[in-house]
Structures are given as C-alpha cells and as structure tokens.
PDB file of C-alpha atoms in Angstrom:
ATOM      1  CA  UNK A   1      33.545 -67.310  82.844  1.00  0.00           C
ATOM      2  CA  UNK A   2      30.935 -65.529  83.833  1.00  0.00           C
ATOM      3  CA  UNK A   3      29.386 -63.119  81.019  1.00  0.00           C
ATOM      4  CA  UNK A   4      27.998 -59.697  81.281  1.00  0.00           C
ATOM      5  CA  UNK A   5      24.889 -60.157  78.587  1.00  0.00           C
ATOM      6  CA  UNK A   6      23.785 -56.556  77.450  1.00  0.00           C
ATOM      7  CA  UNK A   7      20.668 -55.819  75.160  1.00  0.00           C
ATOM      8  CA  UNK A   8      19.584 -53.084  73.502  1.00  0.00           C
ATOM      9  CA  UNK A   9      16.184 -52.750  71.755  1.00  0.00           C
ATOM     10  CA  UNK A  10      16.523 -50.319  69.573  1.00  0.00           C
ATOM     11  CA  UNK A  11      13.213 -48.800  67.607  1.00  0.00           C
ATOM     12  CA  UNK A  12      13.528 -48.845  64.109  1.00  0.00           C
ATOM     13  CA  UNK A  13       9.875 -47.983  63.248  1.00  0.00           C
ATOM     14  CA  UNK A  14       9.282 -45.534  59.620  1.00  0.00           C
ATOM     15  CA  UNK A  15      10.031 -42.270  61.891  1.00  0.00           C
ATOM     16  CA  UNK A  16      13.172 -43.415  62.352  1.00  0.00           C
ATOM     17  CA  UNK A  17      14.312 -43.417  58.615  1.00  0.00           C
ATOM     18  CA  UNK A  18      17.055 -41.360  57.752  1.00  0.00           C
ATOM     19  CA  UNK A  19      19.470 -39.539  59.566  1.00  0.00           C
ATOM     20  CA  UNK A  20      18.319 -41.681  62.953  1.00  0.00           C
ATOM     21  CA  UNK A  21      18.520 -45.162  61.995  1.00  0.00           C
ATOM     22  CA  UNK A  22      21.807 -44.090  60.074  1.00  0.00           C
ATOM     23  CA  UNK A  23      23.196 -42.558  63.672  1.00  0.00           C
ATOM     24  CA  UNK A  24      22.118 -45.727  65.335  1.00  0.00           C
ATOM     25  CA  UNK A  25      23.777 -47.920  63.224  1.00  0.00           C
ATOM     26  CA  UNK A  26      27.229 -45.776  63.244  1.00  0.00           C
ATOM     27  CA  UNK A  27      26.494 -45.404  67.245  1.00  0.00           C
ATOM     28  CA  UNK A  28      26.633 -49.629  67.650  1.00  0.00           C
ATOM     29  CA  UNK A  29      29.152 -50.091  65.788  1.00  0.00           C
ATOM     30  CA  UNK A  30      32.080 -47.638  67.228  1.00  0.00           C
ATOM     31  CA  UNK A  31      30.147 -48.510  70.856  1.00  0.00           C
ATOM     32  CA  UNK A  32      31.048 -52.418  69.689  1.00  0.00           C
ATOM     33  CA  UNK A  33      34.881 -50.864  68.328  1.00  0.00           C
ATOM     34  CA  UNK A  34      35.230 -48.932  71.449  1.00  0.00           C
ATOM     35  CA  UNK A  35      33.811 -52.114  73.827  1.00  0.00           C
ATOM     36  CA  UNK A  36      36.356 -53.852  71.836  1.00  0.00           C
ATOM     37  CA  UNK A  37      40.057 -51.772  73.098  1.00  0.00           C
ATOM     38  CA  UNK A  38      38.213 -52.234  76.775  1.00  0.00           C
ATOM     39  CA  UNK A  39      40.228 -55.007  78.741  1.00  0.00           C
ATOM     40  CA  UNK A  40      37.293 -55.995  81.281  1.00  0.00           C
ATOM     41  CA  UNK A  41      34.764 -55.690  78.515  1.00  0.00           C
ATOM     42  CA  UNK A  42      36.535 -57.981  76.110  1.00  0.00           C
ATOM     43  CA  UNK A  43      35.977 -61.033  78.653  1.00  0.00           C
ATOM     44  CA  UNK A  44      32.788 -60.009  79.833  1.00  0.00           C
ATOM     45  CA  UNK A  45      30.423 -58.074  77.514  1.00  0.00           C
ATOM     46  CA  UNK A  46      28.294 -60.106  75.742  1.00  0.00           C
ATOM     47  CA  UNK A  47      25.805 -58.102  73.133  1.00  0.00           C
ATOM     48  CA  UNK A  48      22.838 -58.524  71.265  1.00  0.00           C
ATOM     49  CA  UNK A  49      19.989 -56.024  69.300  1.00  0.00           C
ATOM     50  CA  UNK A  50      16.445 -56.368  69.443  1.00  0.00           C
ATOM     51  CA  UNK A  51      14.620 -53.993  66.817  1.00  0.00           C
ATOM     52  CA  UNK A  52      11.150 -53.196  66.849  1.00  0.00           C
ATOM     53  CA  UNK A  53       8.939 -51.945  64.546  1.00  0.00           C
ATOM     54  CA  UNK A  54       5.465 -53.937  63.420  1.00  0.00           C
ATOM     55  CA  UNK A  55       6.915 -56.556  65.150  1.00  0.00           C
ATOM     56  CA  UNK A  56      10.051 -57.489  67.369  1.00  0.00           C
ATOM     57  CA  UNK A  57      13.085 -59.655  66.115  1.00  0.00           C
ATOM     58  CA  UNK A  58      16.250 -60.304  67.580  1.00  0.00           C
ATOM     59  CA  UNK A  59      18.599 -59.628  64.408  1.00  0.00           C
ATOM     60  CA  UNK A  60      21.942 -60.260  66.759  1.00  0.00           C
ATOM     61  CA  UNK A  61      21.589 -63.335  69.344  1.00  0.00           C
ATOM     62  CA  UNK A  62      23.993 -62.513  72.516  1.00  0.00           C
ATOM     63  CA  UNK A  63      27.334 -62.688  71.137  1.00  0.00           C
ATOM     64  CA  UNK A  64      30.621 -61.989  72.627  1.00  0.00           C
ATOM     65  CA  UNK A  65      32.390 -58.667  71.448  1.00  0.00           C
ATOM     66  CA  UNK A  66      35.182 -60.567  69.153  1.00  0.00           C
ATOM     67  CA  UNK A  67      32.543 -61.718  67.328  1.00  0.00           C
ATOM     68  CA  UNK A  68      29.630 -59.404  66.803  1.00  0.00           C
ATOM     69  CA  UNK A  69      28.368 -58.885  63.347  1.00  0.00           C
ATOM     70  CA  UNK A  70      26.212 -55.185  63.340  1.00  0.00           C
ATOM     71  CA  UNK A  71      23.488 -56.530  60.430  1.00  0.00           C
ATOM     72  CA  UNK A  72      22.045 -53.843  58.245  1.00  0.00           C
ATOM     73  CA  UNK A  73      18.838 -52.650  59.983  1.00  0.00           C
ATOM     74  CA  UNK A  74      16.052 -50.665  57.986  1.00  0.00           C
ATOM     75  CA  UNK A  75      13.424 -48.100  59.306  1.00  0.00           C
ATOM     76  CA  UNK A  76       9.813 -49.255  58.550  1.00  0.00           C
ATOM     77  CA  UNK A  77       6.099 -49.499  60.228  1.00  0.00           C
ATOM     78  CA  UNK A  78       5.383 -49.116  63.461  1.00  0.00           C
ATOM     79  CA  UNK A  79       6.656 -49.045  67.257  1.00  0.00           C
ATOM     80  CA  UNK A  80       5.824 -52.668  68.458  1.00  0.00           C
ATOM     81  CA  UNK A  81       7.548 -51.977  72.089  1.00  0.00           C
ATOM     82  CA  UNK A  82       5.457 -54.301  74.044  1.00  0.00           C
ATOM     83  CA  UNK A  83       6.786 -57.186  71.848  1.00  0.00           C
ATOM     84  CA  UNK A  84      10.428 -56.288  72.097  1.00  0.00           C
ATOM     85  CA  UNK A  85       9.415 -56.302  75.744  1.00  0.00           C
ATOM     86  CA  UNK A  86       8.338 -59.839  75.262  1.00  0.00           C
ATOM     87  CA  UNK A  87      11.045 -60.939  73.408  1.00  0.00           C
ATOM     88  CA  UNK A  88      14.054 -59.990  75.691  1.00  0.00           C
ATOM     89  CA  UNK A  89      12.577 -61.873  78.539  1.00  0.00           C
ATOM     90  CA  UNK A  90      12.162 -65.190  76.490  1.00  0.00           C
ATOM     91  CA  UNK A  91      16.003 -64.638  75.031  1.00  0.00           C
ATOM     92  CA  UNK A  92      16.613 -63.800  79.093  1.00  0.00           C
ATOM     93  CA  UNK A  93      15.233 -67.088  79.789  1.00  0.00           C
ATOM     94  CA  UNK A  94      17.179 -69.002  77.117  1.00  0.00           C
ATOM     95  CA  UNK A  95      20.812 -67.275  76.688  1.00  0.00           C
ATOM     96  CA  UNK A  96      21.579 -66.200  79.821  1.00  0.00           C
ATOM     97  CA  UNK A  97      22.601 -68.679  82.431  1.00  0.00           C
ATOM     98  CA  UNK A  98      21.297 -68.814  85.648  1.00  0.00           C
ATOM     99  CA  UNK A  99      23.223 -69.577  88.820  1.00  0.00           C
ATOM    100  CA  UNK A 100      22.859 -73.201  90.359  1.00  0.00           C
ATOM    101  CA  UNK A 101      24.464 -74.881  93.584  1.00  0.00           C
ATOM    102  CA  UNK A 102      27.110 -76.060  91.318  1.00  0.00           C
ATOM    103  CA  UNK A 103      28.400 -72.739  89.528  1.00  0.00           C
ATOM    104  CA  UNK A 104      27.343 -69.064  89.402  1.00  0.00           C
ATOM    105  CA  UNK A 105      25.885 -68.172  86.342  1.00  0.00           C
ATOM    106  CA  UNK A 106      25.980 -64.954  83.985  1.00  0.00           C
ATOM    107  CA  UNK A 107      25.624 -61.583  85.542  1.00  0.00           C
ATOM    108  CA  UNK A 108      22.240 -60.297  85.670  1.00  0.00           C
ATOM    109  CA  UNK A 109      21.844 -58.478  81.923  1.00  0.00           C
ATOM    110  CA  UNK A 110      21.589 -54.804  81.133  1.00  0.00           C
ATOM    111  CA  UNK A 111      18.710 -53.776  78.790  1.00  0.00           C
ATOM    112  CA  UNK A 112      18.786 -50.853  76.765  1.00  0.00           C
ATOM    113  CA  UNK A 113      15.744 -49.372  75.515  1.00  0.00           C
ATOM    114  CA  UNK A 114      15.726 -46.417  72.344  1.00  0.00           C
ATOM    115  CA  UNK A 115      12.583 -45.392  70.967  1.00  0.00           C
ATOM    116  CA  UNK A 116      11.354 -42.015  69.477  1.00  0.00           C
ATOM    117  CA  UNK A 117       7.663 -42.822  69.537  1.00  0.00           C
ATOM    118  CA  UNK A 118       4.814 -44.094  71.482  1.00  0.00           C
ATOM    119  CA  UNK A 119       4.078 -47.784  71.557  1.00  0.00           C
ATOM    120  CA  UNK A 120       1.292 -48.871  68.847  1.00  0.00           C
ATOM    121  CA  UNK A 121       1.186 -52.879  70.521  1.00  0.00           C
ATOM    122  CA  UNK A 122      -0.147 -53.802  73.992  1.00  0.00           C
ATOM    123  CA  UNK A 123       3.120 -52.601  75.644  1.00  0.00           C
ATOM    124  CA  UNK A 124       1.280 -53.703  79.247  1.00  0.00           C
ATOM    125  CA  UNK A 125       1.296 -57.357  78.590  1.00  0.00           C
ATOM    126  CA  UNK A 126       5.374 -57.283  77.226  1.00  0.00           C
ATOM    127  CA  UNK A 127       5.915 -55.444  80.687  1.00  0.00           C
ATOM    128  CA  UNK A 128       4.438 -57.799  82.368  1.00  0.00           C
ATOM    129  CA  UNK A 129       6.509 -60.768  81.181  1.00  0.00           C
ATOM    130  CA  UNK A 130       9.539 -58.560  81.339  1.00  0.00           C
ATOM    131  CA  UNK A 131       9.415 -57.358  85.586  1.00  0.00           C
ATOM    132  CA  UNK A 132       9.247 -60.742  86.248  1.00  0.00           C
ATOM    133  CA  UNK A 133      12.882 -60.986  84.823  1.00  0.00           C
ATOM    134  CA  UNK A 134      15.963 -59.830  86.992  1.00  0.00           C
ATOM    135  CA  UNK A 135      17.995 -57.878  85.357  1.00  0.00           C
ATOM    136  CA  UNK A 136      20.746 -55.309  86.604  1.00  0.00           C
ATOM    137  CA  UNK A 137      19.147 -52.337  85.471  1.00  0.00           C
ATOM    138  CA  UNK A 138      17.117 -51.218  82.617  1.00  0.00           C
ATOM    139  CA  UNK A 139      17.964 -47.160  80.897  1.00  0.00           C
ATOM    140  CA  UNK A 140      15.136 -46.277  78.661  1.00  0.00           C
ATOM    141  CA  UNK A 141      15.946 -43.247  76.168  1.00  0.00           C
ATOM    142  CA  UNK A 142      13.067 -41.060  74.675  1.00  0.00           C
ATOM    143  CA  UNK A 143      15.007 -39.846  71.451  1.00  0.00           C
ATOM    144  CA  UNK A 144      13.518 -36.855  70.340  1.00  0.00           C
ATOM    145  CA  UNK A 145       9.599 -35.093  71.371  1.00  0.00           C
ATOM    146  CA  UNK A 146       7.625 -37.542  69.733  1.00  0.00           C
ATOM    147  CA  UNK A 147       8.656 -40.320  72.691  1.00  0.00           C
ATOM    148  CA  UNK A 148       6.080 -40.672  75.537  1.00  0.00           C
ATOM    149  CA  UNK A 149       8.710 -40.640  78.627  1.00  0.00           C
ATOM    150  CA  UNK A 150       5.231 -41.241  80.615  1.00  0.00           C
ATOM    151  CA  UNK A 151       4.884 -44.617  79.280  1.00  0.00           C
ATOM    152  CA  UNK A 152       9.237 -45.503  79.971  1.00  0.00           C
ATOM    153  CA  UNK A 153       9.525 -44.348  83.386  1.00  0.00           C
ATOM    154  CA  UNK A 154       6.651 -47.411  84.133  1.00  0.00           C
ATOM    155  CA  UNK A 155       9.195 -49.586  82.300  1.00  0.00           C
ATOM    156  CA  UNK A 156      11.794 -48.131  84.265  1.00  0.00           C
ATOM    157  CA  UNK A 157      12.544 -45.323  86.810  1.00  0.00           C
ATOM    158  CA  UNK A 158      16.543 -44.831  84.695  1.00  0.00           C
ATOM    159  CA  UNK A 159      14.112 -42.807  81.951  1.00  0.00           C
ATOM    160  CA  UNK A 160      16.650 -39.908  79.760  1.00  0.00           C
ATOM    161  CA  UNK A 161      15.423 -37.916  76.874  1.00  0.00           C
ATOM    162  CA  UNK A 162      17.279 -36.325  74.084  1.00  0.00           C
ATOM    163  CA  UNK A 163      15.567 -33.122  72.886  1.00  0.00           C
ATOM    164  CA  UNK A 164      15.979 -33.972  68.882  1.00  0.00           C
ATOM    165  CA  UNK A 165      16.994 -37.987  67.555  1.00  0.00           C
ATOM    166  CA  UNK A 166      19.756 -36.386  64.993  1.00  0.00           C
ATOM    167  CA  UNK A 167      22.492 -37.807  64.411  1.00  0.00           C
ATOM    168  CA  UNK A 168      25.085 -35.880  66.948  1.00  0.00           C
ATOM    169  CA  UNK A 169      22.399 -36.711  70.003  1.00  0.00           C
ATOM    170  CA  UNK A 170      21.917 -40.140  69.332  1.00  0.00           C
ATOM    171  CA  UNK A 171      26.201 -40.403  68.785  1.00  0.00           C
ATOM    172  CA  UNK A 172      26.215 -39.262  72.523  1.00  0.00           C
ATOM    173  CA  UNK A 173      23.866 -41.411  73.720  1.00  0.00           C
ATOM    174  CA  UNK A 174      26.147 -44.554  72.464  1.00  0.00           C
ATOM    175  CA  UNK A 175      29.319 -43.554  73.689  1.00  0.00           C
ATOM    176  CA  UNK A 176      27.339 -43.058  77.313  1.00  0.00           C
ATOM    177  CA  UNK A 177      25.988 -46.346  76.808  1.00  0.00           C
ATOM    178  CA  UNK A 178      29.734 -47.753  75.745  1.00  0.00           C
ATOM    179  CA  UNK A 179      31.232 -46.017  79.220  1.00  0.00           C
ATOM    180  CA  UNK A 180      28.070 -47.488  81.616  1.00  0.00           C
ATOM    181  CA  UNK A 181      28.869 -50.971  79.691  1.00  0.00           C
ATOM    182  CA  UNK A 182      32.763 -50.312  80.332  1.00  0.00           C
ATOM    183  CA  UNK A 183      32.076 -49.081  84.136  1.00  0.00           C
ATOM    184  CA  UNK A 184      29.729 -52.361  84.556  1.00  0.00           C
ATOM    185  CA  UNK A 185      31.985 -54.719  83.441  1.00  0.00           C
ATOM    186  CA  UNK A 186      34.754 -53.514  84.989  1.00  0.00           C
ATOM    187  CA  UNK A 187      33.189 -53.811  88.462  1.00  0.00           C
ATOM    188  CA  UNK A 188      31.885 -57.173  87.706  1.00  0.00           C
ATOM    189  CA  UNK A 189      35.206 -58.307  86.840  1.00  0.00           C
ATOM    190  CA  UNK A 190      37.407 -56.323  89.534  1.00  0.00           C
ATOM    191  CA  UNK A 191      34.630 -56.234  92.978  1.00  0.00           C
ATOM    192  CA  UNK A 192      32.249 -58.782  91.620  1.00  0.00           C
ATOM    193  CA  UNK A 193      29.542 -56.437  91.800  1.00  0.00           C
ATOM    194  CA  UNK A 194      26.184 -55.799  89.922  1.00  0.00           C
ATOM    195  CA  UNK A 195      25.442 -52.065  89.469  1.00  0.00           C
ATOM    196  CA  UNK A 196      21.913 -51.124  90.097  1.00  0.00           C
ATOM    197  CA  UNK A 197      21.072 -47.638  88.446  1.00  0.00           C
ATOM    198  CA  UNK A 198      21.989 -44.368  86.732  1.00  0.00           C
ATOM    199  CA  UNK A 199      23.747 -42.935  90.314  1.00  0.00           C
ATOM    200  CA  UNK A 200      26.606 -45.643  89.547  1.00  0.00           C
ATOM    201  CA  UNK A 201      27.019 -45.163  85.893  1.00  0.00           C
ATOM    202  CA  UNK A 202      28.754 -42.235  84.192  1.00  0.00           C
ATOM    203  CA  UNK A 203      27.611 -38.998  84.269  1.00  0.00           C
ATOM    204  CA  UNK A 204      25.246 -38.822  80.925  1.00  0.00           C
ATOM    205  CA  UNK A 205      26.362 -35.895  78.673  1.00  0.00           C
ATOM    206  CA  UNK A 206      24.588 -32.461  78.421  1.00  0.00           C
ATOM    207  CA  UNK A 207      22.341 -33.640  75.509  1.00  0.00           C
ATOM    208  CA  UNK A 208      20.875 -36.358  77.407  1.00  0.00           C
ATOM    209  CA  UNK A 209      18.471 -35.522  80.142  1.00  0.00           C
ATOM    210  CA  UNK A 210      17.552 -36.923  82.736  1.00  0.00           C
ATOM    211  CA  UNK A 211      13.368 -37.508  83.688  1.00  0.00           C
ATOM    212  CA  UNK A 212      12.580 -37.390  86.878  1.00  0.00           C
TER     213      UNK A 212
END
C-alpha cells in the first residue's frame, strides 16, 4: 500500500501558551477523529507532529491514523523554525519510502507549517536541506500579526494568515487542513494523483487568508 505521509510542524514556542497551544491540541485531535470516519484517508493518511520551539523534536513519528497517539505538547522558548525545517527532511529521508524499479513507493508527503512568530534559528540553512526534498506541496500558516508571512512565502508560495491565533481561528484552520488531507487522499487513492497547491485543495474558510 502506498501511504500518504502528512507532517505538520506546529510552533509551540512561549507565545503560544494558552488559549493557542490549547486550540492546537483540540484542532489535531478532532482533525485525527475526523481523518479517522474518512474511507480513503483511513488506508492512506499517515501522520506525524514536529514542534518547535528552542529546538525541533518529532514528538509523533509517521503513524497511520488507527494508531496515532496526540502526546501532550507544552508552550515554551523560542521559534526554532529552521530546525523543524531540518528535521522533516531527515524523517523524509528515513520514513517515507521512495519508489524503485521494483515497487512504487509512498506518495510524495504534505508538510504543514503553523507558526505565530518569526524564526529566532538560522531558518536559511533548514530551507536549504528541506527544497532539496520532494514533497507534494507545502501550506505555511502565519497565525496571528506577530508571524513574518515575508519569511513563509520563501518557504513556500501556499502562504495563509489568520488575523488573531485564538482558539476559533486556529479550529478553522484544522478542519481546512482535515478536508485538503481528505481531498488528497482521496485522489491518490481514486486517480492516482499527487495534488500540487492551494488551487486543488478546498476553498480555505473566511478567517484564513490567503498571501499573495
């Protein structure tokens, strides 16, 4: 079987304390309850979280939906973005299988970035390593006014911002990102084909916004 690996990298530096990391938590786990009832994305969808903060860790390896375990995540220090950068392509190079003249391998992965600040590492160098992966496509969301969208449309060009990072924005923002993994893995599973950006995705909601 072919999987569908999807990561998110999700910012859980001090700003983030309260009512945001709380909403980010609730937001994975009814996206992973939701991903769950979804036929295509039962066989397919493979997640796992990335959080940054002074440093990047990969609390949840890529795991398929029957068997993801949200672990408690805390908001603390500071926004370590090129590392998380870093990090997803080495677990890109390790967990996700790459097609050989034998068998295909896993679809290329879908990397979703949440921040509300402005990197405090050498995000350069993690951007770098991470364009020389291949991935599907990459959505970067600037939660709230402190986020530099400058800095994530150079990640990538599928840049939205939400205006404040309370908990009703950043609730949206999941449930978009649970319908663009549901619309992805149903076309993987039904055409066999990769989506490439925002234009084939769901229509975001009116609280996220789209930079151009």
């Amino acid at each position: 079987m072919r999987r569908l690996p999807v990561y998110l990298l999700l910012d859980t530096s001090g700003s983030m304390n309260g009512e945001p990391i709380e909403a980010v938590k609730n937001g994975v786990q009814i996206m992973i309850n939701s991903l769950r009832q979804n036929p295509q994305a039962i066989e397919t969808a493979f997640i796992s979280i990335i959080t940054f903060d002074s440093s990047a860790r990969q609390v949840v390896p890529l795991t398929d939906l029957a068997s993801f375990q949200m672990v408690d995540i805390k908001a603390t220090g500071t926004t370590a973005l090129g590392e998380a950068l870093q990090l997803v392509s080495n677990c890109i190079d390790h967990e996700v299988a790459k097609t050989t003249t034998e068998k295909k391998g896993d679809w290329k992965p879908l990397v979703f970035i949440m921040t509300d600040g402005i990197p405090t590492d050498n995000w350069q160098s993690g951007l770098t390593a991470f364009k020389q992966r291949k991935v599907a496509y990459t959505i970067a969301c600037a939660a709230g006014s402190g986020a530099d969208t400058v800095i994530l449309k150079q990640i990538t060009d599928n840049v939205l911002s939400l205006d404040t990072a309370d908990s009703q924005s950043i609730a949206r923002f999941f449930a978009w990102v649970t319908a663009s993994i549901g619309v992805t893995s149903t076309k993987v599973e039904d055409a066999g084909k990769e989506l490439i950006g925002l234009n084939e995705l769901p229509p975001p909601p009116a609280e996220l916004n789209i930079v151009v």
